[in-house]
Short mmCIF file of C-alpha atoms in Angstrom, two decimals:
data_model
loop_
_atom_site.label_atom_id
_atom_site.label_comp_id
_atom_site.label_asym_id
_atom_site.label_seq_id
_atom_site.Cartn_x
_atom_site.Cartn_y
_atom_site.Cartn_z
CA HIS F 693 0.00 0.00 0.00
CA HIS F 694 1.05 3.59 -0.46
CA LEU F 695 -0.64 6.79 0.71
CA GLY F 696 -0.63 9.07 -2.34
CA GLY F 697 2.38 10.32 -4.32
CA ALA F 698 5.02 8.01 -5.74
CA PRO F 699 4.93 4.39 -4.58
CA ARG F 700 7.47 3.45 -1.95
CA GLY F 701 8.83 0.04 -2.54
CA LEU F 702 11.78 -2.21 -2.86
CA VAL F 703 14.61 -1.43 -5.22
CA GLY F 704 16.44 -4.31 -6.94
CA ASN F 705 18.78 -5.05 -4.07
CA GLY F 706 15.96 -5.27 -1.54
CA ALA F 707 16.64 -2.08 0.39
CA PRO F 708 13.53 0.06 0.96
CA SER F 709 13.65 3.47 -0.76
CA GLN F 710 13.67 6.48 1.50
CA HIS F 711 12.10 9.12 -0.76
CA ALA F 712 9.24 11.32 0.44
CA ALA F 713 5.91 11.22 -1.35
CA GLY F 714 5.79 13.38 -4.52
CA GLN F 715 9.47 13.02 -5.49
CA GLN F 716 10.61 11.01 -8.52
CA GLU F 717 11.94 7.52 -7.61
CA GLU F 718 15.57 6.83 -8.41
CA PHE F 719 16.78 3.33 -9.37
CA PRO F 720 20.47 3.13 -8.53
CA SER F 721 20.36 -0.63 -9.05
CA PRO F 722 20.49 -1.85 -12.67
CA ALA F 723 17.70 -4.34 -11.87
CA GLU F 724 15.06 -1.58 -12.01
CA ARG F 725 12.13 -3.67 -10.89
CA PRO F 726 8.60 -2.66 -11.80
CA GLN F 727 6.42 -1.51 -8.90
CA PHE F 728 3.02 -2.74 -10.12
CA PRO F 729 0.93 -3.54 -7.07
CA GLY F 730 0.13 -7.20 -6.72
CA ALA F 731 2.64 -8.38 -9.36
CA SER F 732 6.27 -9.14 -8.71
CA ALA F 733 8.19 -9.65 -11.94
CA ALA F 734 11.11 -8.27 -13.91
CA PHE F 735 10.95 -6.09 -17.05
CA VAL F 736 11.95 -7.67 -20.37
CA ASP F 737 12.71 -6.00 -23.69
CA THR F 738 12.03 -8.83 -26.12
CA LEU F 739 8.56 -9.57 -27.48
CA ASP F 740 7.73 -13.19 -26.58
CA PHE F 741 4.38 -14.90 -26.06
CA ILE F 742 4.58 -17.59 -23.37
CA GLN F 743 3.31 -20.99 -24.48
CA PRO F 744 0.97 -22.70 -22.04
CA ASN F 745 3.02 -25.88 -21.55
CA VAL F 746 6.54 -24.48 -21.72
CA LEU F 747 7.03 -23.73 -18.02
CA ALA F 748 7.55 -26.84 -15.85
CA GLY F 749 4.68 -27.69 -13.50
CA ILE F 750 5.00 -27.80 -9.71
CA PRO F 751 6.85 -31.04 -8.82
CA VAL F 752 5.00 -33.81 -7.00
CA TYR F 753 6.35 -34.86 -3.59
CA ARG F 754 6.40 -38.56 -2.90
CA VAL F 755 8.00 -40.87 -0.37
CA MET F 756 7.43 -44.28 -2.01
CA ASP F 757 7.97 -45.44 -5.57
CA ARG F 758 5.23 -47.24 -7.47
CA GLN F 759 6.25 -50.54 -5.91
CA GLY F 760 5.84 -49.08 -2.40
CA GLN F 761 9.58 -48.91 -1.63
CA ILE F 762 10.75 -45.83 0.29
CA LEU F 763 13.00 -43.76 -2.00
CA ASN F 764 14.71 -41.49 0.51
CA PRO F 765 15.07 -42.99 4.01
CA SER F 766 15.12 -39.53 5.61
CA GLN F 767 11.50 -39.09 4.45
CA ASP F 768 10.26 -42.29 6.13
CA PRO F 769 7.88 -41.06 8.82
CA GLN F 770 8.73 -44.23 10.76
CA LEU F 771 5.22 -44.76 11.94
CA PRO F 772 4.64 -47.62 14.41
CA ALA F 773 3.41 -50.87 12.82
CA GLU F 774 0.05 -50.50 14.54
CA THR F 775 -0.52 -47.10 12.84
CA VAL F 776 0.50 -48.39 9.43
CA LEU F 777 -1.89 -51.31 9.86
CA LYS F 778 -4.66 -48.93 10.81
CA LEU F 779 -3.97 -46.87 7.67
CA TYR F 780 -4.11 -49.97 5.51
CA LYS F 781 -7.21 -51.35 7.21
CA THR F 782 -9.08 -48.06 6.87
CA MET F 783 -8.22 -47.74 3.18
CA THR F 784 -9.39 -51.28 2.51
CA LEU F 785 -12.55 -50.89 4.59
CA LEU F 786 -13.38 -47.65 2.80
CA ASN F 787 -12.92 -49.27 -0.59
CA THR F 788 -15.15 -52.20 0.43
CA MET F 789 -17.88 -49.94 1.81
CA ASP F 790 -17.71 -47.92 -1.41
CA ARG F 791 -18.28 -51.00 -3.56
CA ILE F 792 -21.29 -52.08 -1.54
CA LEU F 793 -22.89 -48.65 -1.43
CA TYR F 794 -22.18 -47.91 -5.08
CA GLU F 795 -23.93 -51.13 -6.04
CA SER F 796 -26.80 -50.15 -3.75
CA GLN F 797 -27.18 -47.00 -5.79
CA ARG F 798 -27.05 -48.89 -9.10
CA GLN F 799 -29.78 -51.20 -7.76
CA GLY F 800 -31.96 -48.22 -6.83
CA ARG F 801 -31.80 -48.85 -3.09
CA ILE F 802 -30.28 -45.45 -2.41
CA SER F 803 -30.67 -42.51 -4.76
CA PHE F 804 -27.10 -41.28 -4.84
CA TYR F 805 -23.53 -42.26 -3.93
CA MET F 806 -20.04 -40.84 -4.41
CA THR F 807 -17.18 -43.34 -4.19
CA ASN F 808 -13.78 -42.45 -2.80
CA TYR F 809 -11.78 -44.46 -5.32
CA GLY F 810 -8.30 -43.00 -5.76
CA GLU F 811 -8.47 -40.82 -2.67
CA GLU F 812 -8.13 -43.41 0.07
CA GLY F 813 -4.46 -42.53 0.61
CA THR F 814 -5.22 -38.83 0.78
CA HIS F 815 -7.96 -39.28 3.35
CA VAL F 816 -6.17 -41.56 5.80
CA GLY F 817 -2.71 -39.99 5.39
CA SER F 818 -4.06 -36.55 6.22
CA ALA F 819 -6.34 -37.83 8.99
CA ALA F 820 -3.43 -39.62 10.64
CA ALA F 821 -1.32 -36.44 10.58
CA LEU F 822 -3.98 -34.26 12.19
CA ASP F 823 -4.99 -34.20 15.84
CA PRO F 824 -8.30 -35.99 16.42
CA THR F 825 -9.83 -32.70 17.57
CA ASP F 826 -8.78 -30.68 14.49
CA LEU F 827 -11.90 -29.50 12.63
CA VAL F 828 -12.29 -31.05 9.18
CA PHE F 829 -14.38 -29.42 6.42
CA GLY F 830 -14.87 -32.05 3.70
CA GLN F 831 -16.30 -31.51 0.22
CA TYR F 832 -17.93 -34.89 -0.36
CA ARG F 833 -15.16 -37.40 -0.97
CA GLU F 834 -13.58 -37.33 2.47
CA ALA F 835 -15.33 -40.27 4.10
CA GLY F 836 -11.92 -41.87 4.77
CA VAL F 837 -11.11 -39.14 7.29
CA LEU F 838 -14.32 -39.84 9.18
CA MET F 839 -13.71 -43.58 8.99
CA TYR F 840 -10.15 -43.19 10.29
CA ARG F 841 -11.50 -41.25 13.26
CA GLY F 842 -13.81 -44.14 14.11
CA TYR F 843 -17.23 -43.26 12.65
CA PRO F 844 -19.16 -46.56 12.81
CA LEU F 845 -20.30 -48.35 9.65
CA ASP F 846 -23.91 -48.40 10.75
CA LEU F 847 -23.98 -44.60 10.92
CA PHE F 848 -22.53 -44.35 7.39
CA MET F 849 -25.37 -46.65 6.31
CA ALA F 850 -27.98 -44.75 8.31
CA GLN F 851 -27.06 -41.50 6.60
CA CYS F 852 -27.09 -43.02 3.11
CA TYR F 853 -30.47 -44.62 3.69
CA GLY F 854 -31.88 -41.57 5.47
CA HIS F 855 -33.60 -43.63 8.14
CA ALA F 856 -34.44 -42.93 11.77
CA GLY F 857 -30.97 -43.97 12.96
CA ASP F 858 -29.33 -41.09 11.07
CA PRO F 859 -28.07 -38.33 13.38
CA GLY F 860 -28.70 -35.98 10.45
CA LYS F 861 -32.42 -36.88 10.66
CA GLY F 862 -32.81 -37.77 6.98
CA ARG F 863 -32.27 -34.17 5.88
CA GLN F 864 -29.41 -34.75 3.47
CA MET F 865 -28.57 -36.81 0.39
CA PRO F 866 -26.25 -39.82 0.82
CA VAL F 867 -22.54 -39.23 1.61
CA HIS F 868 -23.36 -35.99 3.44
CA TYR F 869 -22.00 -37.28 6.74
CA GLY F 870 -21.02 -35.20 9.74
CA SER F 871 -20.02 -35.75 13.34
CA ARG F 872 -19.66 -33.20 16.08
CA ASP F 873 -17.96 -35.78 18.33
CA LEU F 874 -15.33 -36.55 15.69
CA HIS F 875 -14.91 -32.85 14.73
CA PHE F 876 -15.98 -33.45 11.13
CA VAL F 877 -18.24 -30.69 9.82
CA THR F 878 -21.24 -32.06 7.91
CA ILE F 879 -20.64 -32.35 4.18
CA SER F 880 -22.63 -29.93 2.00
CA SER F 881 -21.01 -30.54 -1.44
CA PRO F 882 -19.59 -27.04 -1.94
CA LEU F 883 -18.48 -25.79 -5.35
CA ALA F 884 -15.24 -23.84 -5.78
CA THR F 885 -15.85 -20.57 -7.55
CA GLN F 886 -13.31 -18.25 -5.93
CA ILE F 887 -9.91 -19.75 -5.14
CA PRO F 888 -7.65 -17.52 -3.00
CA GLN F 889 -4.16 -16.70 -4.31
CA GLY F 890 -0.71 -16.45 -2.70
CA ILE F 891 -0.86 -19.43 -0.31
CA LEU F 892 2.23 -21.56 0.45
CA SER F 893 1.63 -24.73 -1.51
CA ILE F 894 2.91 -28.22 -2.17
CA ARG F 895 1.95 -30.89 -4.64
CA VAL F 896 1.87 -34.43 -3.30
CA ASP F 897 1.26 -37.90 -4.71
CA GLY F 898 -2.20 -38.55 -3.23
CA ASN F 899 -1.81 -42.30 -3.62
CA ASP F 900 1.29 -42.25 -1.37
CA VAL F 901 -0.03 -42.35 2.17
CA PHE F 902 3.36 -41.53 3.75
CA ALA F 903 3.82 -38.50 1.49
CA VAL F 904 0.36 -37.23 2.39
CA TYR F 905 1.09 -37.88 6.06
CA ASN F 906 4.41 -36.00 5.98
CA ALA F 907 3.05 -33.05 4.05
CA THR F 908 -0.03 -32.72 6.27
CA ARG F 909 1.95 -32.99 9.46
CA GLU F 910 4.44 -30.35 8.39
CA ALA F 911 1.70 -28.05 7.04
CA ARG F 912 -0.20 -28.35 10.31
CA ARG F 913 2.89 -27.63 12.40
CA ARG F 914 3.73 -24.52 10.39
CA ALA F 915 0.13 -23.32 10.07
CA VAL F 916 -0.22 -23.34 13.84
CA ALA F 917 3.25 -21.82 14.43
CA GLU F 918 3.07 -19.16 11.70
CA ASN F 919 -0.70 -18.50 11.65
CA GLN F 920 -1.01 -18.73 7.88
CA PRO F 921 -2.77 -21.12 5.53
CA PHE F 922 -1.10 -23.94 3.59
CA LEU F 923 -2.37 -25.65 0.45
CA ILE F 924 -1.67 -29.32 -0.26
CA GLU F 925 -2.60 -30.44 -3.75
CA ALA F 926 -2.86 -34.22 -3.52
CA MET F 927 -2.72 -35.70 -7.02
CA THR F 928 -4.52 -38.87 -7.97
CA TYR F 929 -6.22 -40.57 -10.91
CA SER F 930 -9.94 -40.12 -11.38
CA ARG F 931 -11.46 -43.53 -11.00
CA SER F 932 -15.00 -42.66 -9.94
CA PRO F 933 -17.59 -44.51 -11.97
CA GLN F 934 -19.38 -42.22 -14.42
CA LEU F 935 -22.53 -44.33 -14.50
CA LEU F 936 -24.25 -42.84 -11.47
CA PHE F 937 -27.30 -41.44 -13.23
CA SER F 938 -27.56 -43.79 -16.18
CA ASP F 939 -29.69 -46.86 -16.68
CA VAL F 940 -28.49 -49.84 -14.64
CA TYR F 941 -28.59 -52.48 -17.37
CA CYS F 942 -27.47 -50.35 -20.30
CA ASP F 943 -23.72 -51.01 -20.34
CA ALA F 944 -21.38 -53.64 -19.02
CA PRO F 945 -19.75 -52.10 -15.95
CA PRO F 946 -16.24 -50.86 -16.78
CA ARG F 947 -15.28 -51.40 -13.14
CA LEU F 948 -15.06 -55.14 -13.79
CA ALA F 949 -12.50 -54.44 -16.49
CA GLN F 950 -10.67 -52.14 -14.08
CA GLN F 951 -10.68 -54.82 -11.36
CA ARG F 952 -9.32 -57.36 -13.80
CA ASP F 953 -6.55 -55.02 -14.95
CA GLY F 954 -5.70 -54.12 -11.37
CA LEU F 955 -5.40 -57.77 -10.45
CA ALA F 956 -3.20 -58.46 -13.48
CA ARG F 957 -0.89 -55.56 -12.56
CA HIS F 958 -0.68 -56.72 -8.95
CA LEU F 959 0.14 -60.28 -9.96
CA ARG F 960 2.86 -59.07 -12.36
CA LEU F 961 4.63 -57.37 -9.43
CA TYR F 962 3.91 -59.71 -6.55
CA GLY F 963 3.04 -62.95 -8.35
CA GLU F 964 5.78 -64.81 -6.48
CA HIS F 965 3.80 -64.42 -3.23
CA TYR F 966 0.75 -66.24 -4.59
CA PRO F 967 0.20 -69.94 -5.35
CA LEU F 968 -0.53 -69.10 -8.99
CA ALA F 969 0.39 -72.58 -10.14
CA LEU F 970 -2.80 -73.76 -8.49
CA PHE F 971 -4.99 -71.56 -10.77
CA ASP F 972 -5.69 -71.51 -14.48
CA LYS F 973 -4.47 -68.38 -16.26
CA MET T 96 -27.39 -29.50 -14.36
CA THR T 97 -30.42 -27.81 -12.90
CA PHE T 98 -31.34 -24.21 -12.23
CA ASN T 99 -29.95 -24.73 -8.74
CA PHE T 100 -26.51 -24.53 -10.31
CA SER T 101 -27.44 -21.35 -12.15
CA MET T 102 -26.70 -19.52 -8.92
CA GLN T 103 -23.02 -19.94 -9.83
CA ALA T 104 -23.69 -17.84 -12.93
CA ILE T 105 -26.62 -15.75 -11.79
CA ASP T 106 -24.54 -12.58 -11.93
CA GLN T 107 -24.21 -13.11 -15.68
CA VAL T 108 -27.92 -13.86 -16.13
CA ILE T 109 -29.02 -10.74 -14.28
CA ASN T 110 -26.23 -8.22 -14.78
CA SER T 111 -25.05 -9.21 -18.24
CA ALA T 112 -28.23 -10.59 -19.82
CA ALA T 113 -31.25 -9.01 -18.14
CA LYS T 114 -29.98 -5.44 -17.79
CA THR T 115 -27.96 -4.99 -20.99
CA SER T 116 -30.73 -3.82 -23.28
CA TYR T 117 -31.82 -1.18 -20.80
CA MET T 118 -28.30 -0.08 -19.89
CA SER T 119 -27.42 0.33 -23.58
CA SER T 120 -30.70 2.21 -24.15
CA GLY T 121 -31.89 -0.56 -26.43
CA MET T 122 -28.79 -0.67 -28.65
CA VAL T 123 -27.55 -4.08 -27.50
CA SER T 124 -29.95 -7.01 -27.32
CA VAL T 125 -29.27 -10.33 -25.62
CA PRO T 126 -31.43 -12.89 -27.45
CA VAL T 127 -30.41 -15.85 -25.33
CA VAL T 128 -32.58 -18.63 -23.85
CA PHE T 129 -31.56 -20.16 -20.55
CA ARG T 130 -33.40 -23.45 -20.22
CA GLY T 131 -33.12 -26.28 -17.75
CA PRO T 132 -34.76 -28.32 -15.02
CA ASN T 133 -36.25 -26.37 -12.14
CA GLY T 134 -38.03 -27.17 -8.92
CA THR T 135 -38.32 -30.35 -6.90
CA SER T 136 -36.93 -33.66 -8.05
CA ALA T 137 -36.88 -36.96 -6.15
CA GLY T 138 -34.42 -37.44 -3.32
CA VAL T 139 -31.85 -34.81 -4.24
CA GLY T 140 -31.92 -32.81 -1.02
CA ALA T 141 -31.88 -29.12 -0.17
CA GLN T 142 -29.33 -27.76 -2.62
CA HIS T 143 -30.89 -29.40 -5.69
CA SER T 144 -34.63 -28.87 -5.20
CA GLN T 145 -35.29 -25.13 -5.32
CA CYS T 146 -37.82 -23.40 -7.57
CA PHE T 147 -36.42 -20.23 -9.16
CA ALA T 148 -39.64 -18.77 -10.58
CA ALA T 149 -39.77 -16.03 -7.94
CA TRP T 150 -36.04 -15.24 -8.14
CA TYR T 151 -35.94 -14.74 -11.92
CA GLY T 152 -39.51 -13.41 -12.09
CA HIS T 153 -38.39 -10.53 -9.90
CA CYS T 154 -36.04 -9.02 -12.48
CA PRO T 155 -37.00 -6.53 -15.17
CA GLY T 156 -35.24 -7.27 -18.46
CA LEU T 157 -35.90 -11.02 -18.24
CA LYS T 158 -38.80 -12.99 -19.59
CA VAL T 159 -39.56 -16.09 -17.54
CA VAL T 160 -41.64 -18.99 -18.78
CA SER T 161 -42.73 -22.16 -16.99
CA PRO T 162 -44.25 -24.93 -19.14
CA TRP T 163 -46.48 -27.69 -17.81
CA SER T 164 -47.59 -29.79 -20.81
CA SER T 165 -45.68 -30.97 -23.90
CA GLU T 166 -47.45 -28.35 -25.99
CA ASP T 167 -46.39 -25.66 -23.49
CA ALA T 168 -42.78 -26.83 -23.61
CA ARG T 169 -42.63 -26.95 -27.40
CA GLY T 170 -44.48 -23.72 -28.08
CA LEU T 171 -42.79 -21.71 -25.35
CA LEU T 172 -39.30 -22.84 -26.34
CA LYS T 173 -39.89 -21.77 -29.93
CA SER T 174 -41.27 -18.43 -28.81
CA ALA T 175 -38.35 -17.99 -26.43
CA ILE T 176 -35.78 -18.65 -29.15
CA ARG T 177 -37.49 -16.22 -31.53
CA ASP T 178 -37.66 -13.54 -28.85
CA ASP T 179 -34.91 -10.89 -28.83
CA ASN T 180 -34.89 -10.74 -25.04
CA PRO T 181 -33.15 -13.03 -22.57
CA VAL T 182 -35.66 -15.73 -21.62
CA VAL T 183 -35.40 -18.08 -18.65
CA MET T 184 -37.30 -21.29 -19.33
CA LEU T 185 -38.00 -23.21 -16.14
CA GLU T 186 -38.77 -26.80 -17.10
CA HIS T 187 -39.93 -29.10 -14.31
CA GLU T 188 -37.56 -32.00 -13.72
CA LEU T 189 -40.35 -34.46 -12.88
CA MET T 190 -42.34 -33.58 -16.04
CA TYR T 191 -39.70 -34.68 -18.55
CA GLY T 192 -40.98 -38.24 -18.73
CA VAL T 193 -44.71 -37.42 -18.68
CA PRO T 194 -46.49 -37.91 -22.04
CA PHE T 195 -49.30 -35.63 -23.28
CA GLU T 196 -51.71 -35.90 -26.20
CA MET T 197 -50.69 -33.45 -28.89
CA SER T 198 -52.84 -32.31 -31.81
CA GLU T 199 -51.63 -31.98 -35.41
CA GLU T 200 -51.52 -28.25 -34.96
CA THR T 201 -49.32 -28.36 -31.85
CA GLN T 202 -46.86 -30.59 -33.68
CA SER T 203 -46.67 -28.35 -36.74
CA LYS T 204 -43.49 -26.59 -37.76
CA ASP T 205 -44.32 -23.08 -36.62
CA PHE T 206 -46.51 -23.81 -33.63
CA LEU T 207 -45.90 -21.11 -31.05
CA VAL T 208 -47.22 -20.51 -27.55
CA PRO T 209 -47.12 -16.74 -27.03
CA ILE T 210 -45.07 -15.55 -24.09
CA GLY T 211 -47.18 -13.57 -21.61
CA LYS T 212 -50.47 -15.40 -22.15
CA ALA T 213 -52.01 -17.82 -19.64
CA LYS T 214 -54.22 -20.73 -20.66
CA ILE T 215 -57.47 -21.87 -19.08
CA GLU T 216 -56.95 -25.63 -18.87
CA ARG T 217 -60.37 -26.31 -17.34
CA PRO T 218 -63.28 -23.86 -17.20
CA GLY T 219 -65.21 -23.57 -13.93
CA THR T 220 -67.59 -21.37 -11.98
CA HIS T 221 -66.95 -21.62 -8.24
CA VAL T 222 -63.25 -20.96 -7.70
CA THR T 223 -60.16 -19.96 -9.72
CA LEU T 224 -57.05 -22.09 -9.29
CA VAL T 225 -53.94 -20.38 -10.69
CA SER T 226 -50.79 -22.41 -11.04
CA HIS T 227 -47.66 -23.02 -13.14
CA SER T 228 -45.55 -26.03 -14.05
CA ARG T 229 -46.10 -29.44 -12.46
CA PRO T 230 -48.70 -28.27 -9.89
CA VAL T 231 -51.08 -27.52 -12.81
CA GLY T 232 -51.55 -31.27 -13.09
CA HIS T 233 -52.29 -31.50 -9.37
CA CYS T 234 -54.88 -28.71 -9.72
CA LEU T 235 -56.63 -30.66 -12.47
CA GLU T 236 -56.67 -33.77 -10.28
CA ALA T 237 -58.10 -31.76 -7.39
CA ALA T 238 -60.70 -30.25 -9.73
CA ALA T 239 -61.80 -33.77 -10.78
CA VAL T 240 -62.27 -34.80 -7.15
CA LEU T 241 -64.10 -31.58 -6.24
CA ALA T 242 -66.39 -31.85 -9.29
CA LYS T 243 -67.87 -35.00 -7.71
CA GLU T 244 -68.87 -32.83 -4.75
CA GLY T 245 -70.42 -30.22 -7.01
CA VAL T 246 -67.56 -27.71 -6.90
CA GLU T 247 -66.42 -26.59 -10.37
CA CYS T 248 -62.87 -25.23 -10.38
CA GLU T 249 -61.47 -23.06 -13.15
CA VAL T 250 -57.83 -24.08 -13.59
CA ILE T 251 -55.48 -21.51 -15.09
CA ASN T 252 -52.03 -22.54 -16.34
CA LEU T 253 -49.92 -19.36 -16.13
CA ARG T 254 -47.37 -20.60 -18.73
CA THR T 255 -45.46 -17.31 -18.32
CA ILE T 256 -44.21 -15.99 -14.98
CA ARG T 257 -42.92 -12.72 -16.37
CA PRO T 258 -44.68 -10.84 -17.92
CA MET T 259 -47.59 -12.26 -15.95
CA ASP T 260 -51.02 -12.46 -17.64
CA VAL T 261 -53.03 -10.76 -14.87
CA GLU T 262 -55.95 -10.03 -17.20
CA THR T 263 -56.84 -13.71 -17.58
CA ILE T 264 -56.76 -14.17 -13.81
CA GLU T 265 -58.87 -11.06 -13.24
CA ALA T 266 -61.49 -12.13 -15.80
CA SER T 267 -61.69 -15.51 -14.11
CA ILE T 268 -62.10 -14.06 -10.60
CA MET T 269 -64.83 -11.73 -11.84
CA LYS T 270 -66.65 -14.94 -12.81
CA THR T 271 -65.87 -17.26 -9.88
CA ASN T 272 -65.32 -14.78 -6.98
CA ASN T 273 -62.69 -16.97 -5.32
CA LEU T 274 -58.94 -17.41 -5.76
CA VAL T 275 -56.47 -20.12 -4.75
CA THR T 276 -52.87 -19.96 -6.04
CA VAL T 277 -50.78 -23.13 -6.22
CA GLU T 278 -46.98 -23.32 -6.67
CA GLY T 279 -44.08 -25.61 -5.82
CA GLY T 280 -41.81 -22.80 -4.58
CA TRP T 281 -41.58 -21.26 -1.13
CA PRO T 282 -44.37 -18.94 0.09
CA GLN T 283 -42.47 -15.81 1.05
CA PHE T 284 -42.13 -13.35 -1.85
CA GLY T 285 -43.36 -16.09 -4.22
CA VAL T 286 -45.48 -16.30 -7.36
CA GLY T 287 -48.69 -16.60 -5.31
CA ALA T 288 -47.77 -13.54 -3.27
CA GLU T 289 -47.34 -11.52 -6.46
CA ILE T 290 -50.69 -12.71 -7.84
CA CYS T 291 -52.48 -11.73 -4.62
CA ALA T 292 -50.88 -8.27 -4.64
CA ARG T 293 -51.75 -7.63 -8.29
CA ILE T 294 -55.37 -8.73 -7.76
CA MET T 295 -55.69 -6.32 -4.88
CA GLU T 296 -54.37 -3.50 -7.05
CA GLY T 297 -56.86 -4.16 -9.85
CA PRO T 298 -60.61 -4.32 -10.53
CA ALA T 299 -60.99 -8.01 -9.63
CA PHE T 300 -60.51 -7.31 -5.90
CA ASN T 301 -64.09 -6.11 -5.61
CA TYR T 302 -65.31 -9.45 -6.93
CA LEU T 303 -63.62 -11.59 -4.27
CA ASP T 304 -66.00 -13.18 -1.74
CA ALA T 305 -63.11 -14.34 0.49
CA PRO T 306 -59.41 -13.65 0.95
CA ALA T 307 -57.19 -15.45 -1.56
CA VAL T 308 -55.34 -18.52 -0.31
CA ARG T 309 -51.85 -19.63 -1.38
CA VAL T 310 -50.82 -23.29 -1.57
CA THR T 311 -47.02 -23.51 -1.68
CA GLY T 312 -44.03 -25.68 -0.90
CA ALA T 313 -43.17 -25.88 2.81
CA ASP T 314 -41.00 -23.01 4.03
CA VAL T 315 -37.94 -25.21 4.68
CA PRO T 316 -34.86 -26.33 2.72
CA MET T 317 -35.93 -29.57 1.05
CA PRO T 318 -35.17 -32.61 3.22
CA TYR T 319 -33.88 -35.83 1.69
CA ALA T 320 -35.81 -38.70 3.33
CA LYS T 321 -38.77 -39.63 1.12
CA ILE T 322 -41.49 -39.24 3.73
CA LEU T 323 -40.19 -35.79 4.70
CA GLU T 324 -39.85 -34.69 1.06
CA GLU T 325 -43.42 -35.72 0.18
CA ASN T 326 -44.73 -33.58 2.98
CA CYS T 327 -42.84 -30.51 1.77
CA ILE T 328 -44.43 -30.46 -1.70
CA PRO T 329 -48.05 -29.32 -2.26
CA GLN T 330 -50.24 -32.38 -2.82
CA VAL T 331 -53.72 -32.79 -4.31
CA LYS T 332 -55.21 -33.03 -0.81
CA ASP T 333 -53.66 -29.66 0.09
CA ILE T 334 -55.30 -28.00 -2.92
CA ILE T 335 -58.69 -29.56 -2.06
CA PHE T 336 -58.31 -28.35 1.53
CA ALA T 337 -57.50 -24.80 0.37
CA VAL T 338 -60.52 -24.69 -1.95
CA LYS T 339 -62.84 -25.89 0.78
CA LYS T 340 -61.37 -23.37 3.21
CA THR T 341 -61.90 -20.54 0.71
CA LEU T 342 -65.45 -21.61 -0.10
CA ASN T 343 -66.14 -22.28 3.58
CA ILE T 344 -67.41 -25.82 2.94
#
């Protein structure tokens, strides 16, 4: 901000200028930075249109490689076995619940369902890194956080079916869970129309639960210490079924093809652990 | 996507579409039609069940239409496209699958339903029922039940919310002396409220034998559970009750 007259700002070497309002600014440094409010950039004297894909994207932080081996030992959060088992169990339970409830929707037993496929790692990694009393505002694919905190399966069901056992009293569509006891603010499926700028950010492999854990823990520590927001962009692959509102018997479900491919990939990597000789190919 | 999502772009509908002709003193026209599903659906909860007739009907510069039958939908859409003004066409989500008999004429190439003209779906003598969109069908069902008890309802299908055809309503009230409005939207500042105000401001007021009654959606965000949702939408029994209350029978 400046109060009338010439802007006071930083000269190229970082030293604040000392000129009174109304006088012409001098630029002793050859850097001669522009003083446009809200934009920090250098001047350039060649005419060049920037191509959209020329600048490198923000790199993606990960701890494990695709085979689940830790790349850099210093990044291993060294969680106790019991915690790692809980992470794994929650991710598997979430995936199983998703399959059952998604099929419920396809059979017309509930009107709506959003699966969490591809985001299991993001949910449990971040939930594990937060304190149990930290307030969570989900969008509508954050059921893994609630599950990690111990929300019982019958309450997930009660909300989806909208029956008398639902603490939300049947007011909301399925997957709009909430729990005051578990500090999870009731889902309302918000849309993002105005994204704030200028927040410290990191990009993380959302399928890497240790990377999500590390990033969340560090972001939380600094957010509390420095009183500023942090943005974690957890990357994943969109695997949600697109058939939610289409006719049940129209198409063969692509998820079966996905399951088959997933199994084939898994067996290629870990086939030696299975008694494959006992089964036909 | 339904009109519920139009709230993300409502600034453009009102400030870029509705007001542009006026603000440019008529030099720039915005001949666009915004059409989509409006009103209640089935089990989609609070954020996906709102009726926007009152919201868009409030704004000068917009035309707002609300079809009930297939002929309404076809004729109004054609008229809307041919109109140089921005038109909001509020189709009812639950009416998409409902078939209607259509005459040769209504299926012809240039069949138009004029914007700003209501239609008397059923003539009557004892009470005027004014409605728009899906509730028109409920009014006709209520009229059939009431006819067995000797009460003949005149059912008016507004077809256009803005500009509203008050003349047709007034002529009807001067004949029947009683008014019941029926809509799916919320009561406060709604379509029924506007009809009541306009009737009071015009000649038909002197012909009313009783205060007008509004039948509307319940004044709550739409709940999800089926039994709760059913009780938040005006039903045939609610219309019958309102008629009997007005006629004091």
